[in-house]
PDB file of C-alpha atoms and ligand atoms in Angstrom:
ATOM      1  CA  MET P   1     112.539  86.083  52.350  1.00 47.00           C
ATOM      2  CA  ILE P   2     115.009  88.958  52.597  1.00 62.00           C
ATOM      3  CA  ILE P   3     116.520  88.895  56.081  1.00 74.00           C
ATOM      4  CA  PHE P   4     118.922  91.804  55.715  1.00 76.00           C
ATOM      5  CA  GLY P   5     119.931  94.343  53.107  1.00 79.00           C
ATOM      6  CA  SER P   6     119.487  97.981  52.280  1.00 83.00           C
ATOM      7  CA  LYS P   7     116.213  99.841  52.163  1.00 80.00           C
ATOM      8  CA  THR P   8     115.413 103.389  51.047  1.00 83.00           C
ATOM      9  CA  VAL P   9     113.182 105.362  53.377  1.00 79.00           C
ATOM     10  CA  GLY P  10     111.680 108.741  52.480  1.00 80.00           C
ATOM     11  CA  SER P  11     110.472 111.181  55.093  1.00 77.00           C
ATOM     12  CA  THR P  12     108.469 114.322  54.395  1.00 76.00           C
ATOM     13  CA  VAL P  13     110.453 117.428  55.338  1.00 76.00           C
ATOM     14  CA  LYS P  14     107.794 119.990  54.450  1.00 78.00           C
ATOM     15  CA  SER P  15     104.796 120.615  52.212  1.00 82.00           C
ATOM     16  CA  GLY P  16     103.200 123.675  50.659  1.00 86.00           C
ATOM     17  CA  LYS P  17     101.985 125.268  47.412  1.00 90.00           C
ATOM     18  CA  PHE P  18     104.061 125.986  44.298  1.00 92.00           C
ATOM     19  CA  ASP P  19     103.587 126.774  40.594  1.00 93.00           C
ATOM     20  CA  CYS P  20     104.070 123.384  38.964  1.00 94.00           C
ATOM     21  CA  PRO P  21     105.798 123.866  35.566  1.00 94.00           C
ATOM     22  CA  ASN P  22     104.180 120.652  34.297  1.00 95.00           C
ATOM     23  CA  CYS P  23     100.614 121.322  35.471  1.00 95.00           C
ATOM     24  CA  ARG P  24     101.033 125.052  34.713  1.00 95.00           C
ATOM     25  CA  ARG P  25      99.041 126.030  37.757  1.00 95.00           C
ATOM     26  CA  GLU P  26      99.408 126.200  41.516  1.00 95.00           C
ATOM     27  CA  GLU P  27      99.539 122.767  43.108  1.00 93.00           C
ATOM     28  CA  SER P  28     100.584 121.249  46.411  1.00 92.00           C
ATOM     29  CA  TYR P  29     104.045 119.796  46.823  1.00 91.00           C
ATOM     30  CA  LYS P  30     105.789 117.468  49.215  1.00 88.00           C
ATOM     31  CA  LEU P  31     109.489 117.858  49.918  1.00 85.00           C
ATOM     32  CA  LYS P  32     110.954 114.518  50.892  1.00 85.00           C
ATOM     33  CA  ASN P  33     114.376 113.444  52.084  1.00 83.00           C
ATOM     34  CA  TYR P  34     115.582 109.971  51.142  1.00 84.00           C
ATOM     35  CA  LYS P  35     118.043 107.859  53.080  1.00 83.00           C
ATOM     36  CA  LYS P  36     119.332 104.372  52.563  1.00 84.00           C
ATOM     37  CA  TYR P  37     119.366 102.192  55.668  1.00 82.00           C
ATOM     38  CA  PHE P  38     120.844  98.823  56.443  1.00 80.00           C
ATOM     39  CA  HIS P  39     117.982  96.675  57.674  1.00 77.00           C
ATOM     40  CA  ILE P  40     117.416  93.318  59.341  1.00 73.00           C
ATOM     41  CA  PHE P  41     113.895  91.896  59.203  1.00 70.00           C
ATOM     42  CA  PHE P  42     112.625  95.239  57.881  1.00 66.00           C
ATOM     43  CA  ILE P  43     113.969  97.072  60.939  1.00 70.00           C
ATOM     44  CA  PRO P  44     116.243  99.955  59.834  1.00 71.00           C
ATOM     45  CA  LEU P  45     119.417  99.601  61.903  1.00 71.00           C
ATOM     46  CA  PHE P  46     121.681 102.390  60.699  1.00 74.00           C
ATOM     47  CA  LYS P  47     122.017 104.893  57.877  1.00 77.00           C
ATOM     48  CA  ILE P  48     124.254 103.949  54.940  1.00 79.00           C
ATOM     49  CA  GLN P  49     123.766 106.958  52.680  1.00 80.00           C
ATOM     50  CA  ASP P  50     121.902 110.254  52.495  1.00 79.00           C
ATOM     51  CA  LEU P  51     120.349 110.280  49.017  1.00 82.00           C
ATOM     52  CA  GLY P  52     119.198 113.886  49.223  1.00 82.00           C
ATOM     53  CA  ASP P  53     115.889 115.693  48.803  1.00 86.00           C
ATOM     54  CA  GLU P  54     113.222 115.559  46.111  1.00 88.00           C
ATOM     55  CA  LEU P  55     110.185 117.742  45.551  1.00 90.00           C
ATOM     56  CA  ASN P  56     107.069 116.131  44.093  1.00 92.00           C
ATOM     57  CA  CYS P  57     103.951 117.714  42.656  1.00 94.00           C
ATOM     58  CA  PHE P  58     100.961 116.288  44.480  1.00 92.00           C
ATOM     59  CA  PHE P  59      98.847 116.314  41.301  1.00 94.00           C
ATOM     60  CA  CYS P  60     101.122 115.083  38.456  1.00 96.00           C
ATOM     61  CA  ASN P  61     103.772 113.518  40.710  1.00 92.00           C
ATOM     62  CA  THR P  62     106.617 115.066  38.663  1.00 93.00           C
ATOM     63  CA  ALA P  63     109.884 115.071  40.624  1.00 92.00           C
ATOM     64  CA  TYR P  64     111.836 118.326  40.841  1.00 91.00           C
ATOM     65  CA  ILE P  65     115.160 119.398  42.322  1.00 88.00           C
ATOM     66  CA  PRO P  66     113.969 121.399  45.383  1.00 86.00           C
ATOM     67  CA  GLY P  67     116.543 124.184  44.859  1.00 83.00           C
ATOM     68  CA  SER P  68     115.155 124.879  41.361  1.00 85.00           C
ATOM     69  CA  ILE P  69     111.581 125.339  42.621  1.00 86.00           C
ATOM     70  CA  LEU P  70     111.765 126.827  46.101  1.00 84.00           C
ATOM     71  CA  SER P  71     113.451 130.063  47.110  1.00 81.00           C
ATOM     72  CA  GLN P  72     116.464 129.940  49.411  1.00 76.00           C
ATOM     73  CA  GLU P  73     114.219 131.093  52.215  1.00 73.00           C
ATOM     74  CA  GLN P  74     111.782 128.212  51.664  1.00 75.00           C
ATOM     75  CA  TYR P  75     114.457 125.581  51.109  1.00 77.00           C
ATOM     76  CA  ASP P  76     117.516 125.745  53.294  1.00 67.00           C
ATOM     77  CA  THR P  77     119.750 122.800  52.458  1.00 58.00           C
ATOM     78  CA  ARG P  78     121.575 123.325  55.728  1.00 50.00           C
ATOM     79  CA  ASN P  79     118.441 122.527  57.724  1.00 50.00           C
ATOM     80  CA  LYS P  80     120.103 119.486  59.160  1.00 44.00           C
ATOM     81  CA  LEU P  81     121.157 119.427  62.752  1.00 37.00           C
ATOM     82  CA  GLY P  82     124.600 117.883  62.259  1.00 37.00           C
ATOM     83  CA  THR P  83     125.836 120.716  60.093  1.00 42.00           C
ATOM     84  CA  LEU P  84     124.551 123.517  62.298  1.00 44.00           C
ATOM     85  CA  SER P  85     126.260 125.404  65.076  1.00 46.00           C
ATOM     86  CA  TYR P  86     124.686 125.866  68.498  1.00 48.00           C
ATOM     87  CA  GLU P  87     123.371 129.316  67.494  1.00 50.00           C
ATOM     88  CA  GLU P  88     121.845 127.918  64.301  1.00 49.00           C
ATOM     89  CA  ASN P  89     120.167 125.126  66.260  1.00 46.00           C
ATOM     90  CA  ASN P  90     118.616 127.771  68.455  1.00 48.00           C
ATOM     91  CA  ARG P  91     117.475 129.621  65.362  1.00 42.00           C
ATOM     92  CA  LEU P  92     115.508 126.510  64.382  1.00 51.00           C
ATOM     93  CA  GLY P  93     113.938 126.357  67.815  1.00 53.00           C
ATOM     94  CA  LEU P  94     115.810 123.264  68.958  1.00 63.00           C
ATOM     95  CA  GLU P  95     116.766 123.976  72.512  1.00 70.00           C
ATOM     96  CA  PRO P  96     118.917 121.398  74.298  1.00 77.00           C
ATOM     97  CA  CYS P  97     117.192 120.687  77.581  1.00 80.00           C
ATOM     98  CA  ASP P  98     118.677 121.717  80.920  1.00 81.00           C
ATOM     99  CA  PHE P  99     120.769 119.347  82.997  1.00 84.00           C
ATOM    100  CA  GLY P 100     118.352 119.783  85.917  1.00 85.00           C
ATOM    101  CA  LYS P 101     115.435 118.609  83.806  1.00 85.00           C
ATOM    102  CA  ARG P 102     117.355 115.493  82.776  1.00 88.00           C
ATOM    103  CA  VAL P 103     118.192 114.729  86.397  1.00 88.00           C
ATOM    104  CA  GLY P 104     114.483 115.212  87.216  1.00 89.00           C
ATOM    105  CA  ALA P 105     113.388 112.847  84.442  1.00 90.00           C
ATOM    106  CA  TYR P 106     115.993 110.312  85.579  1.00 89.00           C
ATOM    107  CA  ALA P 107     114.742 110.535  89.185  1.00 89.00           C
ATOM    108  CA  ILE P 108     111.180 109.778  88.023  1.00 89.00           C
ATOM    109  CA  ASP P 109     112.445 106.822  85.959  1.00 89.00           C
ATOM    110  CA  LEU P 110     114.519 105.519  88.894  1.00 86.00           C
ATOM    111  CA  ALA P 111     111.478 105.667  91.178  1.00 87.00           C
ATOM    112  CA  ILE P 112     109.458 103.682  88.612  1.00 86.00           C
ATOM    113  CA  MET P 113     112.291 101.154  88.179  1.00 82.00           C
ATOM    114  CA  TYR P 114     112.636 100.668  91.940  1.00 80.00           C
ATOM    115  CA  ALA P 115     108.881 100.161  92.301  1.00 82.00           C
ATOM    116  CA  VAL P 116     108.908  97.596  89.472  1.00 81.00           C
ATOM    117  CA  SER P 117     112.039  95.852  90.844  1.00 76.00           C
ATOM    118  CA  LEU P 118     110.604  95.641  94.332  1.00 76.00           C
ATOM    119  CA  THR P 119     107.412  94.084  92.994  1.00 80.00           C
ATOM    120  CA  ILE P 120     109.386  91.571  90.920  1.00 76.00           C
ATOM    121  CA  VAL P 121     111.598  90.553  93.867  1.00 73.00           C
ATOM    122  CA  LEU P 122     108.560  90.148  96.118  1.00 77.00           C
ATOM    123  CA  LEU P 123     106.912  87.959  93.503  1.00 78.00           C
ATOM    124  CA  VAL P 124     109.980  86.037  92.248  1.00 73.00           C
ATOM    125  CA  PRO P 125     112.873  86.259  94.774  1.00 68.00           C
ATOM    126  CA  SER P 126     115.221  84.143  92.629  1.00 68.00           C
ATOM    127  CA  ILE P 127     115.262  86.693  89.811  1.00 63.00           C
ATOM    128  CA  SER P 128     117.625  89.205  91.480  1.00 57.00           C
ATOM    129  CA  MET P 129     120.164  88.817  88.618  1.00 59.00           C
ATOM    130  CA  PHE P 130     117.599  90.677  86.539  1.00 62.00           C
ATOM    131  CA  PHE P 131     118.513  93.855  88.443  1.00 60.00           C
ATOM    132  CA  MET P 132     121.732  94.169  86.537  1.00 57.00           C
ATOM    133  CA  PHE P 133     119.750  94.637  83.354  1.00 76.00           C
ATOM    134  CA  ILE P 134     116.604  96.366  84.508  1.00 80.00           C
ATOM    135  CA  GLY P 135     117.846  99.870  83.700  1.00 82.00           C
ATOM    136  CA  PHE P 136     118.962  98.803  80.236  1.00 86.00           C
ATOM    137  CA  VAL P 137     115.707  96.910  79.601  1.00 87.00           C
ATOM    138  CA  TYR P 138     113.551  99.755  80.924  1.00 88.00           C
ATOM    139  CA  PHE P 139     115.225 102.582  78.983  1.00 91.00           C
ATOM    140  CA  THR P 140     115.604 100.535  75.789  1.00 93.00           C
ATOM    141  CA  ALA P 141     111.949  99.449  75.852  1.00 92.00           C
ATOM    142  CA  CYS P 142     110.853 103.038  76.577  1.00 93.00           C
ATOM    143  CA  ASP P 143     112.982 104.429  73.717  1.00 93.00           C
ATOM    144  CA  PHE P 144     111.396 101.949  71.305  1.00 90.00           C
ATOM    145  CA  VAL P 145     107.792 102.339  72.439  1.00 91.00           C
ATOM    146  CA  LEU P 146     107.866 106.060  73.252  1.00 90.00           C
ATOM    147  CA  LYS P 147     110.212 106.979  70.363  1.00 88.00           C
ATOM    148  CA  GLY P 148     113.110 108.510  72.273  1.00 91.00           C
ATOM    149  CA  SER P 149     111.299 109.195  75.531  1.00 92.00           C
ATOM    150  CA  SER P 150     111.006 107.502  78.900  1.00 93.00           C
ATOM    151  CA  LEU P 151     108.162 107.986  81.370  1.00 92.00           C
ATOM    152  CA  GLY P 152     110.301 110.583  83.175  1.00 92.00           C
ATOM    153  CA  LYS P 153     111.148 112.381  79.928  1.00 93.00           C
ATOM    154  CA  LEU P 154     107.462 112.368  78.927  1.00 90.00           C
ATOM    155  CA  ALA P 155     106.523 113.898  82.288  1.00 90.00           C
ATOM    156  CA  LEU P 156     109.007 116.750  81.767  1.00 89.00           C
ATOM    157  CA  SER P 157     108.359 117.153  78.000  1.00 88.00           C
ATOM    158  CA  ILE P 158     111.844 116.317  76.793  1.00 91.00           C
ATOM    159  CA  LYS P 159     113.022 113.703  74.313  1.00 90.00           C
ATOM    160  CA  THR P 160     116.075 112.212  72.658  1.00 92.00           C
ATOM    161  CA  VAL P 161     116.673 112.873  68.953  1.00 88.00           C
ATOM    162  CA  ASP P 162     119.315 111.892  66.407  1.00 85.00           C
ATOM    163  CA  PHE P 163     121.947 114.672  66.639  1.00 82.00           C
ATOM    164  CA  ASP P 164     122.887 114.590  62.937  1.00 74.00           C
ATOM    165  CA  GLU P 165     119.421 114.431  61.496  1.00 68.00           C
ATOM    166  CA  ASN P 166     117.046 115.712  64.169  1.00 61.00           C
ATOM    167  CA  GLN P 167     114.898 112.666  63.558  1.00 73.00           C
ATOM    168  CA  GLU P 168     113.702 109.811  65.675  1.00 79.00           C
ATOM    169  CA  ILE P 169     116.507 107.719  67.074  1.00 86.00           C
ATOM    170  CA  LEU P 170     117.092 104.385  65.358  1.00 87.00           C
ATOM    171  CA  VAL P 171     117.644 100.890  66.791  1.00 88.00           C
ATOM    172  CA  TYR P 172     121.416 101.363  66.562  1.00 87.00           C
ATOM    173  CA  ASN P 173     121.304 104.696  68.468  1.00 90.00           C
ATOM    174  CA  ILE P 174     118.945 103.300  71.109  1.00 93.00           C
ATOM    175  CA  ILE P 175     121.021 100.216  71.901  1.00 92.00           C
ATOM    176  CA  LEU P 176     124.391 101.997  71.866  1.00 92.00           C
ATOM    177  CA  ARG P 177     123.031 104.890  73.963  1.00 94.00           C
ATOM    178  CA  ASN P 178     121.578 102.633  76.632  1.00 92.00           C
ATOM    179  CA  LEU P 179     124.638 100.373  76.775  1.00 90.00           C
ATOM    180  CA  VAL P 180     126.913 103.366  77.424  1.00 91.00           C
ATOM    181  CA  LYS P 181     124.356 104.835  79.840  1.00 88.00           C
ATOM    182  CA  GLY P 182     124.289 101.491  81.683  1.00 83.00           C
ATOM    183  CA  ILE P 183     128.086 101.613  82.100  1.00 83.00           C
ATOM    184  CA  CYS P 184     127.913 105.272  83.254  1.00 83.00           C
ATOM    185  CA  VAL P 185     125.572 104.272  86.097  1.00 78.00           C
ATOM    186  CA  TYR P 186     128.643 102.716  87.759  1.00 76.00           C
ATOM    187  CA  PHE P 187     130.530 106.040  87.414  1.00 80.00           C
ATOM    188  CA  PRO P 188     127.794 108.692  87.916  1.00 80.00           C
ATOM    189  CA  PRO P 189     130.176 111.700  87.488  1.00 85.00           C
ATOM    190  CA  LEU P 190     130.338 110.710  83.801  1.00 87.00           C
ATOM    191  CA  PHE P 191     126.783 112.049  83.429  1.00 87.00           C
ATOM    192  CA  MET P 192     128.216 115.503  84.217  1.00 87.00           C
ATOM    193  CA  THR P 193     129.788 115.552  80.730  1.00 88.00           C
ATOM    194  CA  SER P 194     126.425 117.061  79.785  1.00 88.00           C
ATOM    195  CA  LEU P 195     127.573 120.278  81.531  1.00 88.00           C
ATOM    196  CA  LEU P 196     130.743 120.552  79.464  1.00 87.00           C
ATOM    197  CA  ASN P 197     129.367 121.304  75.991  1.00 84.00           C
ATOM    198  CA  GLN P 198     126.871 123.773  74.554  1.00 83.00           C
ATOM    199  CA  ASP P 199     124.533 121.102  73.218  1.00 84.00           C
ATOM    200  CA  LYS P 200     124.431 119.610  76.742  1.00 87.00           C
ATOM    201  CA  ARG P 201     125.234 116.130  75.479  1.00 91.00           C
ATOM    202  CA  ALA P 202     126.312 113.554  78.034  1.00 92.00           C
ATOM    203  CA  ILE P 203     128.853 110.842  77.209  1.00 92.00           C
ATOM    204  CA  HIS P 204     126.082 108.415  76.130  1.00 94.00           C
ATOM    205  CA  ASP P 205     124.711 111.106  73.770  1.00 93.00           C
ATOM    206  CA  LEU P 206     128.140 111.635  72.222  1.00 91.00           C
ATOM    207  CA  ALA P 207     128.643 107.872  71.773  1.00 92.00           C
ATOM    208  CA  ALA P 208     125.251 107.330  70.129  1.00 92.00           C
ATOM    209  CA  LYS P 209     125.122 110.675  68.228  1.00 89.00           C
ATOM    210  CA  THR P 210     122.032 111.832  70.099  1.00 90.00           C
ATOM    211  CA  MET P 211     120.875 114.966  71.864  1.00 89.00           C
ATOM    212  CA  VAL P 212     118.130 115.565  74.417  1.00 91.00           C
ATOM    213  CA  ILE P 213     115.839 118.477  73.536  1.00 88.00           C
ATOM    214  CA  ASP P 214     112.830 120.303  74.938  1.00 85.00           C
ATOM    215  CA  LYS P 215     109.698 119.250  73.083  1.00 80.00           C
TER     216      LYS P 215
HETATM  217 ZN1   ZN M 301     102.182 119.093  38.652  1.00 96.20          ZN
END
């Protein structure tokens, strides 16, 4: 059994119709991006290498270099968040969410955490040590199950994405983000770092290469 190693994962970037040179007629295509991840027990932990994009004919499955098939308008190789400026992000419709909304989502999450904590303490008084970790456990579990959201974020239609790739956040991002966030709870002004840059990224976003956007 392979416990850890590297694994190539392809994700569909877009699909459409094109004139397939092999089929010599109009067919559907899928444009996929491939990345190599380091994995443990089949869980991709972090990205090792970006292998690039490939375009495949849906009918004959021939692989093409996307740039040779699609026009520049259809295939923009710069369509990756990490390489774009704030204005270009906006052009793609990715709007970093307002600080107020994040505070609102956090308030909802805090209320839920307090309700859960209170119930736990009433049921099992000896478990108070658990409090130190409840925020980390809550946000980490939410990020895994809700794919970058928490109950508060869901309520306000915002979510956390990978800043470089604009994809779902990975295990590595989730754990690092919530560890730093957990430390910031002891120094709340650190959350204000979100007000200091155009992408509205707080210190835990910068550490974990994430960004919170409006859905
Ligand atoms: Zn074809």
